[in-house]
PDB file of C-alpha atoms in Angstrom:
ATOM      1  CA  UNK A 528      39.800  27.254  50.278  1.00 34.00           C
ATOM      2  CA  UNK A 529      38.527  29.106  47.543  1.00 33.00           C
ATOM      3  CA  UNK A 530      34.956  30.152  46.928  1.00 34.00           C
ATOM      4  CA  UNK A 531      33.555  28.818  43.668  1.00 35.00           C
ATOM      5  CA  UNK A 532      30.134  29.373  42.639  1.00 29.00           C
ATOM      6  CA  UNK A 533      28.299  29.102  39.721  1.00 30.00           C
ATOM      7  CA  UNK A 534      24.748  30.007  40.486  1.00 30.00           C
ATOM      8  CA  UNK A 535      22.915  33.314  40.784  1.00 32.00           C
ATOM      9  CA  UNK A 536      19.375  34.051  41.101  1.00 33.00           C
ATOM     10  CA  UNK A 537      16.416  36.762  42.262  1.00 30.00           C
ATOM     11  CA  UNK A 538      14.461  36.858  45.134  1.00 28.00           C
ATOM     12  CA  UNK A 539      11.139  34.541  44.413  1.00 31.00           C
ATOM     13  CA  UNK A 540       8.269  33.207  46.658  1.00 36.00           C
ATOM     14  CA  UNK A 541       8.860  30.208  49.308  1.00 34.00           C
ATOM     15  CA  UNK A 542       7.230  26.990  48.763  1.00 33.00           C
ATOM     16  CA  UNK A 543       6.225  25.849  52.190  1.00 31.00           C
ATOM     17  CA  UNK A 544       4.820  22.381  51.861  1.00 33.00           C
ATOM     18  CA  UNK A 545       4.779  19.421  50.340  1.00 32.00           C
ATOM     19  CA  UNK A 546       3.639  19.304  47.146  1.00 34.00           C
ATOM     20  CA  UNK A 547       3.913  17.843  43.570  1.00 40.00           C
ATOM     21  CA  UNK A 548       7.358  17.654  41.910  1.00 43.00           C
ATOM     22  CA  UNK A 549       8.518  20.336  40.632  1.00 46.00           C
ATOM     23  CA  UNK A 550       8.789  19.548  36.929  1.00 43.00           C
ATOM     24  CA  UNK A 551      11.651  22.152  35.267  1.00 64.00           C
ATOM     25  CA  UNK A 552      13.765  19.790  37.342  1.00 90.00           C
ATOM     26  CA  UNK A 553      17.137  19.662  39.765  1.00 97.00           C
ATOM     27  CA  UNK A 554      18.986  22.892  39.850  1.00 97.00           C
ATOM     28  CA  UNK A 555      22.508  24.194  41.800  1.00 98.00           C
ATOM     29  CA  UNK A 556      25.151  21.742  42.373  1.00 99.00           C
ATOM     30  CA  UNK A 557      23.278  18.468  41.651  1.00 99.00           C
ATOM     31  CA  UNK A 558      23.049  18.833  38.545  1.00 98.00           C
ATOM     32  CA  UNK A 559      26.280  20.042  37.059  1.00 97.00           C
ATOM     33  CA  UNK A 560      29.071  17.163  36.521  1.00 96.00           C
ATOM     34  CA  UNK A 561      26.489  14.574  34.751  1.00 96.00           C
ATOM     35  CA  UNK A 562      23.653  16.076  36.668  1.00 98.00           C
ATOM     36  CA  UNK A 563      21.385  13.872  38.633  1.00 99.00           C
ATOM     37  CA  UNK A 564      18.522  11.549  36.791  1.00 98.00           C
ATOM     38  CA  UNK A 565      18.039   9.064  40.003  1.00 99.00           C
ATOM     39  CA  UNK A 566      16.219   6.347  38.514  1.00 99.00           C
ATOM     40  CA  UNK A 567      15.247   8.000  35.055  1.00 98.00           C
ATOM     41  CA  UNK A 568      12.875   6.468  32.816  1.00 98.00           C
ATOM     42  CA  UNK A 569      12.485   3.050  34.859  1.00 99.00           C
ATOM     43  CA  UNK A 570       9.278   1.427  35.345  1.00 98.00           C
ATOM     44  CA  UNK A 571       7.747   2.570  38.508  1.00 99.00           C
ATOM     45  CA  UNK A 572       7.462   0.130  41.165  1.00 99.00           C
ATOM     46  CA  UNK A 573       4.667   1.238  44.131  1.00 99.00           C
ATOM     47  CA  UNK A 574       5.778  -0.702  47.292  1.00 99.00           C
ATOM     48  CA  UNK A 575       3.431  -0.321  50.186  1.00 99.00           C
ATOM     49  CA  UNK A 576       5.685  -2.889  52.941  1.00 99.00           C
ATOM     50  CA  UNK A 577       9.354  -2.266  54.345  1.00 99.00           C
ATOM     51  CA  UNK A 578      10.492  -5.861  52.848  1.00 99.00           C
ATOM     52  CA  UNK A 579       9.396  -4.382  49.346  1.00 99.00           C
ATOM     53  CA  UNK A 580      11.203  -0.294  50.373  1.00 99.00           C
ATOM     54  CA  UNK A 581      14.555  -2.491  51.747  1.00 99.00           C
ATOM     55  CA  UNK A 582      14.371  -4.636  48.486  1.00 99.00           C
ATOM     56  CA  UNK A 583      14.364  -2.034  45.740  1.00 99.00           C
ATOM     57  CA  UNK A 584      15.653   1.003  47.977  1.00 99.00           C
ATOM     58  CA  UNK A 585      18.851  -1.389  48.279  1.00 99.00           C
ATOM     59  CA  UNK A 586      18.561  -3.029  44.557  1.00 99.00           C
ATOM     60  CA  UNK A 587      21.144  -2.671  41.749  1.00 98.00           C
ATOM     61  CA  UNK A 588      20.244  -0.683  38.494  1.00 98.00           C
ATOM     62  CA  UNK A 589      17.701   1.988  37.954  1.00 99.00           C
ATOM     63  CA  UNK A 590      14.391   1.937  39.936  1.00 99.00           C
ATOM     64  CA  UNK A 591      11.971   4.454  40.215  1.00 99.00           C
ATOM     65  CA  UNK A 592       9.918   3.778  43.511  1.00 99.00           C
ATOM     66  CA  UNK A 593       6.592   4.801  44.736  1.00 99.00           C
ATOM     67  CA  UNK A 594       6.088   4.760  48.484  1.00 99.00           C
ATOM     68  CA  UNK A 595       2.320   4.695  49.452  1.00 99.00           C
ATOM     69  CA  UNK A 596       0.832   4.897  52.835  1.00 99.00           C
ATOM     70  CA  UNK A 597       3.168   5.118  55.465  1.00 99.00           C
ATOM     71  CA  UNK A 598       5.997   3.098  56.122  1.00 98.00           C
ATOM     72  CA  UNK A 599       8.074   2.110  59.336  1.00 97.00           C
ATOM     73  CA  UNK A 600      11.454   1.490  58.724  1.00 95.00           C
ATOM     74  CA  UNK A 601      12.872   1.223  62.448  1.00 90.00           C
ATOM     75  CA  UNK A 602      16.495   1.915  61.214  1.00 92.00           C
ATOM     76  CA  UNK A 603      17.790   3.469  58.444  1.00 95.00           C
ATOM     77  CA  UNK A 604      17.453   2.022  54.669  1.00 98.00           C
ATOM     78  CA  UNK A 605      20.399   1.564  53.123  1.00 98.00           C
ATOM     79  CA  UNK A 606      19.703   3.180  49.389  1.00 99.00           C
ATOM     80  CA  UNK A 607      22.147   1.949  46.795  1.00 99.00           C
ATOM     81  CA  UNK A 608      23.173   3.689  43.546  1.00 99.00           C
ATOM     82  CA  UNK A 609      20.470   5.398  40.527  1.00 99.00           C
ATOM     83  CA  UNK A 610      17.386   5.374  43.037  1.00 99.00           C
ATOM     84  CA  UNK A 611      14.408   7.534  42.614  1.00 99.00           C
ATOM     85  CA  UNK A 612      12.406   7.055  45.847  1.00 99.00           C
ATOM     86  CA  UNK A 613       8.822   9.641  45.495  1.00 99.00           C
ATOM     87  CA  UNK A 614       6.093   9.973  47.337  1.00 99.00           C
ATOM     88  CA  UNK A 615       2.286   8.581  45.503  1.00 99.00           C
ATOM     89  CA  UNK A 616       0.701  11.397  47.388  1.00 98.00           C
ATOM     90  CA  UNK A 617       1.112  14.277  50.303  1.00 97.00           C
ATOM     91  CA  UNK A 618       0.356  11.361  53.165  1.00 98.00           C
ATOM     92  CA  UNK A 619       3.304   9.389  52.108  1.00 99.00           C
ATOM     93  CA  UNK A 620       5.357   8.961  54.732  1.00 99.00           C
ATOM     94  CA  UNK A 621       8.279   6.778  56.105  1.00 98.00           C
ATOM     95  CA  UNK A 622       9.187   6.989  59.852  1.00 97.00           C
ATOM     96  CA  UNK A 623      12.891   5.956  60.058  1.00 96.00           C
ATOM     97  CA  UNK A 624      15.024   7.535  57.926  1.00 96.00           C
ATOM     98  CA  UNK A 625      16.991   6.808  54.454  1.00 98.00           C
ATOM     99  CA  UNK A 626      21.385   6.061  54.374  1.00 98.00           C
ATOM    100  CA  UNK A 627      23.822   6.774  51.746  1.00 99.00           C
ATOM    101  CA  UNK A 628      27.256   5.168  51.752  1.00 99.00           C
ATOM    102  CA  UNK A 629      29.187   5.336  49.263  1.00 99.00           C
ATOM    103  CA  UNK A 630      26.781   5.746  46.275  1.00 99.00           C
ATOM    104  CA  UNK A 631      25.474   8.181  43.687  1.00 99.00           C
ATOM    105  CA  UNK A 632      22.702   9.445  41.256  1.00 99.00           C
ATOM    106  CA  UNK A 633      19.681   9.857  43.622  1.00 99.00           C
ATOM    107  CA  UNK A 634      16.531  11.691  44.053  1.00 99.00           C
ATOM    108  CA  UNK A 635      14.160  11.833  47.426  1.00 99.00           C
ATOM    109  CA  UNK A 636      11.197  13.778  46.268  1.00 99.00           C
ATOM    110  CA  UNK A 637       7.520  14.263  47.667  1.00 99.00           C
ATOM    111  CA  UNK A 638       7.604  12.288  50.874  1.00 99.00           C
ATOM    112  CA  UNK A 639       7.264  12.893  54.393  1.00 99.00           C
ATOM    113  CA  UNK A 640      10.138  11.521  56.618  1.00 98.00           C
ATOM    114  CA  UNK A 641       9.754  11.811  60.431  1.00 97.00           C
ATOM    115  CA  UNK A 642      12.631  10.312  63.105  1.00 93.00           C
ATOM    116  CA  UNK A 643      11.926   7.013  64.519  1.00 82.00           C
ATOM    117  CA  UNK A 644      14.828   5.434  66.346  1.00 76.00           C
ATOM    118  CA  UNK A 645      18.456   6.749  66.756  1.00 75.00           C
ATOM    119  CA  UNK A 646      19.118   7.874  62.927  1.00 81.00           C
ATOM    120  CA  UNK A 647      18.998  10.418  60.480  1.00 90.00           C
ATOM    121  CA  UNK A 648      15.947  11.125  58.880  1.00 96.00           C
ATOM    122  CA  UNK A 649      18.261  11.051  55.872  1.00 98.00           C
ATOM    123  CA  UNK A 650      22.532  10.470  55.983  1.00 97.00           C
ATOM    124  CA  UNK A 651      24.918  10.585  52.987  1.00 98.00           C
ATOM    125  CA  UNK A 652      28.130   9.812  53.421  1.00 98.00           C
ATOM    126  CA  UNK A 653      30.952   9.724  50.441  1.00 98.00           C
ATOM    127  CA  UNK A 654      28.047   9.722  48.047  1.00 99.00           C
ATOM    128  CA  UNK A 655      27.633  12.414  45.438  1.00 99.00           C
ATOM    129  CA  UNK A 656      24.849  13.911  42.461  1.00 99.00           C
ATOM    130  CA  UNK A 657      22.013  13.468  45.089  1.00 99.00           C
ATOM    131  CA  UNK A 658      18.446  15.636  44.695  1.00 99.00           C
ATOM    132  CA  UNK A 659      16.256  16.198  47.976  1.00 99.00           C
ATOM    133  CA  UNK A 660      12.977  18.051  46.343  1.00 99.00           C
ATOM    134  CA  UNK A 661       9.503  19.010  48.004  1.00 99.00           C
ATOM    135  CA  UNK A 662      10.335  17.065  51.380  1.00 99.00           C
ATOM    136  CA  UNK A 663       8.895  17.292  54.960  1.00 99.00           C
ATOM    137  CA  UNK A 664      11.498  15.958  57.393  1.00 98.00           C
ATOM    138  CA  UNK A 665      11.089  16.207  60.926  1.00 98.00           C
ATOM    139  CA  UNK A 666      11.694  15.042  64.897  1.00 96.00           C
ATOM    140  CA  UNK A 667      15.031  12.984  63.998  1.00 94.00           C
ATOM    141  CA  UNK A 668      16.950  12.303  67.347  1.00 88.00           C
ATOM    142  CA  UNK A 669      20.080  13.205  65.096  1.00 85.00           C
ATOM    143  CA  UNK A 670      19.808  15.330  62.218  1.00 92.00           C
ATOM    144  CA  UNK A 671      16.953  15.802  59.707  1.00 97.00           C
ATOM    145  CA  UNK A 672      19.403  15.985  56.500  1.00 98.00           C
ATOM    146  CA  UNK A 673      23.719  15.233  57.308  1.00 98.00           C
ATOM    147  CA  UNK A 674      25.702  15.455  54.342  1.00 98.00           C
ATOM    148  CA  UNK A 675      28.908  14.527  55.481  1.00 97.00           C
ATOM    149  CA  UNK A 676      31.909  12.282  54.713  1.00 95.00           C
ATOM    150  CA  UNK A 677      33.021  13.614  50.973  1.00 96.00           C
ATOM    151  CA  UNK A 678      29.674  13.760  49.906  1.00 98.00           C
ATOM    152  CA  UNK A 679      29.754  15.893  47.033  1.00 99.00           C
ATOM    153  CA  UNK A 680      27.152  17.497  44.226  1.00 99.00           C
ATOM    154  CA  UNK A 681      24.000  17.701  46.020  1.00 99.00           C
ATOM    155  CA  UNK A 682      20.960  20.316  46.017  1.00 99.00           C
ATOM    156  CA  UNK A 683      18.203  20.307  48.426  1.00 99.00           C
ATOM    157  CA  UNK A 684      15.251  22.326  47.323  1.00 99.00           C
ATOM    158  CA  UNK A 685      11.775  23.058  48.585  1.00 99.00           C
ATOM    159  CA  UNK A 686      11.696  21.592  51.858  1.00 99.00           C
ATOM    160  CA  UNK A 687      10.220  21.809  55.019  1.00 99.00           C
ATOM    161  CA  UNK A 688      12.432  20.770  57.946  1.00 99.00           C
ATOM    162  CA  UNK A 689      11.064  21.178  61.582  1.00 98.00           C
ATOM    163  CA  UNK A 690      10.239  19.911  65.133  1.00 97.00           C
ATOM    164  CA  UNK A 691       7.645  19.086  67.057  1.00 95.00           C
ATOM    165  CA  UNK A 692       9.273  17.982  70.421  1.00 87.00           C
ATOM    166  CA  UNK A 693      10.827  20.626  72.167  1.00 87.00           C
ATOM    167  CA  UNK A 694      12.122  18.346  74.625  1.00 85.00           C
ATOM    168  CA  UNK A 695      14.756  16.841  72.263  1.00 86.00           C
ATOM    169  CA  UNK A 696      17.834  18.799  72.873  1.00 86.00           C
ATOM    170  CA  UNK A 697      19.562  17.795  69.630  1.00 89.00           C
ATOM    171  CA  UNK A 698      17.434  19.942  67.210  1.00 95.00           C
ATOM    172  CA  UNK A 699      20.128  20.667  65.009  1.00 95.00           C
ATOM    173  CA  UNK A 700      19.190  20.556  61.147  1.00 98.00           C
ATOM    174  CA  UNK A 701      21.290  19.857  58.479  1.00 98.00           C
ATOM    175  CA  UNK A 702      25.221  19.675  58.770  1.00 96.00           C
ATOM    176  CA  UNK A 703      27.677  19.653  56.157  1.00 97.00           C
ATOM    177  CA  UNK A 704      30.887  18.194  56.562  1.00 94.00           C
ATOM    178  CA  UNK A 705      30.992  15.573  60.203  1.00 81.00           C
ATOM    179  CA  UNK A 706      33.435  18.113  62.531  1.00 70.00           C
ATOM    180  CA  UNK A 707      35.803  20.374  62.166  1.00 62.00           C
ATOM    181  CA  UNK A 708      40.070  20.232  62.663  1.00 63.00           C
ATOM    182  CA  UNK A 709      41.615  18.112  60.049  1.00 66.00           C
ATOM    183  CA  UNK A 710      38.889  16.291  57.603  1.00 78.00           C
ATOM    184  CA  UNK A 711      41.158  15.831  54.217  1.00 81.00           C
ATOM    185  CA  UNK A 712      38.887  13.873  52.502  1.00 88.00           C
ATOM    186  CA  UNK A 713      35.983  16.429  52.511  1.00 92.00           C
ATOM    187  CA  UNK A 714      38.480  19.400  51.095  1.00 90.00           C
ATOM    188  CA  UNK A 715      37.689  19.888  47.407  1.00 93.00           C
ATOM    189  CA  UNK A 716      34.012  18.102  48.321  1.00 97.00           C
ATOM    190  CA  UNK A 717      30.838  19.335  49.393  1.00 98.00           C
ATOM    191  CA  UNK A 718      29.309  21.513  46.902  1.00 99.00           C
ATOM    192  CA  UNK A 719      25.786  21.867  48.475  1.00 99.00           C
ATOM    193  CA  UNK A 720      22.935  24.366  47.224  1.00 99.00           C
ATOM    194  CA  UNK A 721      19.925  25.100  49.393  1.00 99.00           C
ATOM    195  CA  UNK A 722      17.156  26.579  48.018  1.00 99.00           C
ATOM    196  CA  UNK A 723      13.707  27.955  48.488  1.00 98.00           C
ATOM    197  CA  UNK A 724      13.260  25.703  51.581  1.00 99.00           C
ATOM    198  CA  UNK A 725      11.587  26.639  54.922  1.00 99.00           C
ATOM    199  CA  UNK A 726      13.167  26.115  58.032  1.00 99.00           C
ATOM    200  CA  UNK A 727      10.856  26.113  60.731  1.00 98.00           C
ATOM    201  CA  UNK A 728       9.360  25.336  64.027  1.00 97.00           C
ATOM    202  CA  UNK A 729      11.926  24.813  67.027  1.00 97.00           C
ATOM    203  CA  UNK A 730      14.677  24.468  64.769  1.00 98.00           C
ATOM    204  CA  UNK A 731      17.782  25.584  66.749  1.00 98.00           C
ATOM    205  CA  UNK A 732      20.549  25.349  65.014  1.00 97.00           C
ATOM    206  CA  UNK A 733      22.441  23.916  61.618  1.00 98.00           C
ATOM    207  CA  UNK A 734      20.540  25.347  58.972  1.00 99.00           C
ATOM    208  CA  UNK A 735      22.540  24.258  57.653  1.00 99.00           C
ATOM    209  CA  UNK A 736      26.388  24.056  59.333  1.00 97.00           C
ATOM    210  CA  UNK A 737      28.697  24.358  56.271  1.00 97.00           C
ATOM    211  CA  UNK A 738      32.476  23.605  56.886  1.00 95.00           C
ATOM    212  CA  UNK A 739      35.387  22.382  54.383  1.00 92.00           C
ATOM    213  CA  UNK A 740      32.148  22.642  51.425  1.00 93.00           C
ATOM    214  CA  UNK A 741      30.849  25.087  49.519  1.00 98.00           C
ATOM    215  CA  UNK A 742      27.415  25.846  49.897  1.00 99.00           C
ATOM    216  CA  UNK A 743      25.448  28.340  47.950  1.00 99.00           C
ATOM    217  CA  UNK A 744      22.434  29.289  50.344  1.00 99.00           C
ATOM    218  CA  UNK A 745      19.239  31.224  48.250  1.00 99.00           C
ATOM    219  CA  UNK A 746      15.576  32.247  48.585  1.00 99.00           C
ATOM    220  CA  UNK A 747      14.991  30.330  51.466  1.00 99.00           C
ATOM    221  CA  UNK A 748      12.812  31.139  54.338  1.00 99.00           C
ATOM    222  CA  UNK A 749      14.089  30.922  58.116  1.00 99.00           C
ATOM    223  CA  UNK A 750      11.171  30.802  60.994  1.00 98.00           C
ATOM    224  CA  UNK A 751      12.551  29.016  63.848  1.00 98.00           C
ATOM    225  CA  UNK A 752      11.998  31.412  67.004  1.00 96.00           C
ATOM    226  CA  UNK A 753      13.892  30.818  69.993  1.00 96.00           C
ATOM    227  CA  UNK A 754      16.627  29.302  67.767  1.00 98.00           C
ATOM    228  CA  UNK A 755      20.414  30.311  68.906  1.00 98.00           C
ATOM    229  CA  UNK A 756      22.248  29.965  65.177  1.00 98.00           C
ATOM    230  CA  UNK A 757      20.702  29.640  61.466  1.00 99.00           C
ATOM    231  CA  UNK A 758      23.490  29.674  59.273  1.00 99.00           C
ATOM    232  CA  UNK A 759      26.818  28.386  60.366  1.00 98.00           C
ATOM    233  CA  UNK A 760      30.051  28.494  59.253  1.00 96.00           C
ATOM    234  CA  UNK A 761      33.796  27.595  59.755  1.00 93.00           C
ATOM    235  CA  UNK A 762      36.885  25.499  59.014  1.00 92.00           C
ATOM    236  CA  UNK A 763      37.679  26.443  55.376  1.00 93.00           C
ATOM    237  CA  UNK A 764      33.860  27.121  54.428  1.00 95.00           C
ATOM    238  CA  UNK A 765      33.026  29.107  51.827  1.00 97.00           C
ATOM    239  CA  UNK A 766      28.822  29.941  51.580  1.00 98.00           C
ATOM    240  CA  UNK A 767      27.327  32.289  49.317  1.00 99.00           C
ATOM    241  CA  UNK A 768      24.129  33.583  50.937  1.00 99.00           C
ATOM    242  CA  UNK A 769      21.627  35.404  48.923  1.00 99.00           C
ATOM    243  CA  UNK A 770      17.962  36.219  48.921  1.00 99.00           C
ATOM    244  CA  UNK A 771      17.018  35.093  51.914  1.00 99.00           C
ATOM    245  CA  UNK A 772      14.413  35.726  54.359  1.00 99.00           C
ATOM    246  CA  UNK A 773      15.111  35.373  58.364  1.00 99.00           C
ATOM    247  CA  UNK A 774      12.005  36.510  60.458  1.00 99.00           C
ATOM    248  CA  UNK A 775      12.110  36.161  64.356  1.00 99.00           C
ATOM    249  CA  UNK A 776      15.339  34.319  64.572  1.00 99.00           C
ATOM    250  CA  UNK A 777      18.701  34.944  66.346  1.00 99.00           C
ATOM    251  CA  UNK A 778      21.791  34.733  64.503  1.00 99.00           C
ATOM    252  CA  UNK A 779      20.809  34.605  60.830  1.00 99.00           C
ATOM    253  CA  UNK A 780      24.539  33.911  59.964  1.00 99.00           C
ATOM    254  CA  UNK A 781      27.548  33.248  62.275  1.00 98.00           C
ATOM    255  CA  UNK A 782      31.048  32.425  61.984  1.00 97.00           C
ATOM    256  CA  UNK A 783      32.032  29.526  63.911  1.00 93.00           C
ATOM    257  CA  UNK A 784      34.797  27.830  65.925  1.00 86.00           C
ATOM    258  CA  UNK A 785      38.521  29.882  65.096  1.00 84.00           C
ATOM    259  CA  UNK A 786      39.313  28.209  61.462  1.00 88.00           C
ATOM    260  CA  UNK A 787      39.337  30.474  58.113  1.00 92.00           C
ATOM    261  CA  UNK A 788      36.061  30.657  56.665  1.00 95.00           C
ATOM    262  CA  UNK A 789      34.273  32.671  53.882  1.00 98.00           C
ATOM    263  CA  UNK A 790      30.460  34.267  53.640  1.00 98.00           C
ATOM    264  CA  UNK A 791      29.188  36.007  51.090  1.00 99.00           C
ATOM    265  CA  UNK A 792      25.894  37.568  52.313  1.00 99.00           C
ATOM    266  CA  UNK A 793      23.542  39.684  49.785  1.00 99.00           C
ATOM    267  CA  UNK A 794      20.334  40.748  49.416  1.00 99.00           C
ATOM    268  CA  UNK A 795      18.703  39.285  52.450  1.00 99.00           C
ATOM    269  CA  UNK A 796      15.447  40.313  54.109  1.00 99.00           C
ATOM    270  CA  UNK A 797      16.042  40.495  58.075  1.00 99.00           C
ATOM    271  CA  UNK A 798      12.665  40.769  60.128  1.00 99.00           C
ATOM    272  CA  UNK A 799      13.070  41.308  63.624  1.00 99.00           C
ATOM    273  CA  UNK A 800      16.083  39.288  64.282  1.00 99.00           C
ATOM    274  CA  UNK A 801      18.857  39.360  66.982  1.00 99.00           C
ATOM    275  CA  UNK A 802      22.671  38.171  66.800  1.00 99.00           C
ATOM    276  CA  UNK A 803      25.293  37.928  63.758  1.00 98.00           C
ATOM    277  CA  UNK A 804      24.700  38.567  60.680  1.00 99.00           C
ATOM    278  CA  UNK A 805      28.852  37.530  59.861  1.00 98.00           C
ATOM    279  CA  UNK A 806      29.790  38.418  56.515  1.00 98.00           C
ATOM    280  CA  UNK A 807      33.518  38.438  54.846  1.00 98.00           C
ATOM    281  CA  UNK A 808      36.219  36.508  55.411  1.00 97.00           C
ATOM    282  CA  UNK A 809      37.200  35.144  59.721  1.00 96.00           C
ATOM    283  CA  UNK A 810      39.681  33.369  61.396  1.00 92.00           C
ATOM    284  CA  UNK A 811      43.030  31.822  60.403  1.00 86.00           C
ATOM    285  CA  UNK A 812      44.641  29.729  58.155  1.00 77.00           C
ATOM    286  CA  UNK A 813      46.733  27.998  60.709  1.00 71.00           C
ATOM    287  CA  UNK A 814      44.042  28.095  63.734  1.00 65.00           C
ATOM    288  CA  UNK A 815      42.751  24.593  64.766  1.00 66.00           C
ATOM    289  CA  UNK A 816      39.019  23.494  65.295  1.00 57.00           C
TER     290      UNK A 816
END
């Protein structure tokens, strides 16, 4: 697999909370091929109940949706097609989590999203040109952010992602692509850019796991002490890792599993960290994993 990027940039602070939308708009991978509008210029709709987040989340046509208070999903919403779902204010919140099957044109911006049940704090699956902007999402029991499936054209910028519970033994971030060995339909698929996000307390590992996509990986900030991977990488990855800033943590990029893989790593800041810091081009063509 070839490495294809189109996006460069210089080292810049960290935003490390939630706070308002970021108004120049989506950049990296979301918004080339059509870009990514979510909901556009709809009315807004402020829903304050589950029935009302389940009715428009899942809703044909454009909606732009305001979630105040907090909200208790219980399982995942399903969120259908040319969905903006924001935050009214820095307590919004939604414990649960947020799916994606099969759909497109979608923005998550200024909300809080902790794990409540055995989901995702947000899943997509086959579902491209999606923006995650100026997000907190925590203690999921699975991963905080999965893009997986063929998902395809997607940026996540400016969020937090951490966890309080210790105990949880699956603190494991953000994963692109489901596994590794043979996954056709993701090759060609999974152009992912991460930027200026924090990753944070007790994170341990996925942050994010990049294989069969191509991720560009810039100005974000990685404090997650005690962690045993940050960055990882294998089965026909390619990840272009620039300006970044890894304090405390172990492995600040690793190569993983025996499959060819690609990292590009550049003008990174490492502050007392430990492990690999893998860089070039590993394993083989014909390996399996």
């Amino acid at each position: 697999m070839k490495a294809n990027f189109l996006f460069c940039c210089s080292l810049l602070g960290v935003t490390l909370a939630v706070t308002c939308p970021d108004n120049t708009g989506v950049n990296g991978y979301a918004s080339v091929e059509g870009g990514t509008t979510g909901g556009g210029s709809a009315a807004a709709i402020t829903v304050t109940t589950l029935a009302d987040l389940k009715a428009n989340a899942g809703a044909s046509g454009s909606r732009v949706i305001i979630v105040k208070g907090t909200i208790d999903t219980g399982s995942a919403i399903n969120v259908a097609s040319d969905k903006t779902i924001r935050g009214y204010d820095k307590s919004a919140t939604i414990i649960g989590g947020f799916s994606m099957n099969g759909v497109s044109n979608i923005i998550f911006q200024n909300l809080n999203i902790k794990g409540g049940g055995a989901v995702d704090t947000i899943a997509s699956r086959n579902s491209h040109h999606v923006w995650y902007d100026h997000l907190s999402l925590s203690d999921a029991s699975d991963g905080l952010l999965d893009i997986t499936k063929a998902s395809d054209y997607q940026t996540v910028s400016r969020c937090r992602l951490f966890y309080t519970d210790t105990t949880n033994d699956h603190r494991l971030a953000s994963l692109v692509s489901a596994g590794g060995g043979t996954q056709p339909d993701d090759e060609g698929k999974l152009h992912v850019t991460y930027h200026h996000n924090w990753w944070s307390s007790n994170v341990d590992q996925r942050m994010p796991r990049v294989m069969y996509g191509d991720a560009h990986i810039y100005n974000n900030q990685y404090r997650a002490g005690g962690n045993s991977c940050c960055i990882g990488f294998g089965s026909y990855a390619s990840a272009l890792i620039e300006n970044n800033y890894f304090q405390g943590v172990n492995s600040p990029h690793e190569f993983m599993y025996d499959v060819y893989a690609w990292a590009g790593a550049t003008g990174n800041l490492y502050d007392d960290t430990t492990g690999s810091k893998d860089n070039g081009y590993f394993g083989s063509i014909d390996a399996e994993g």
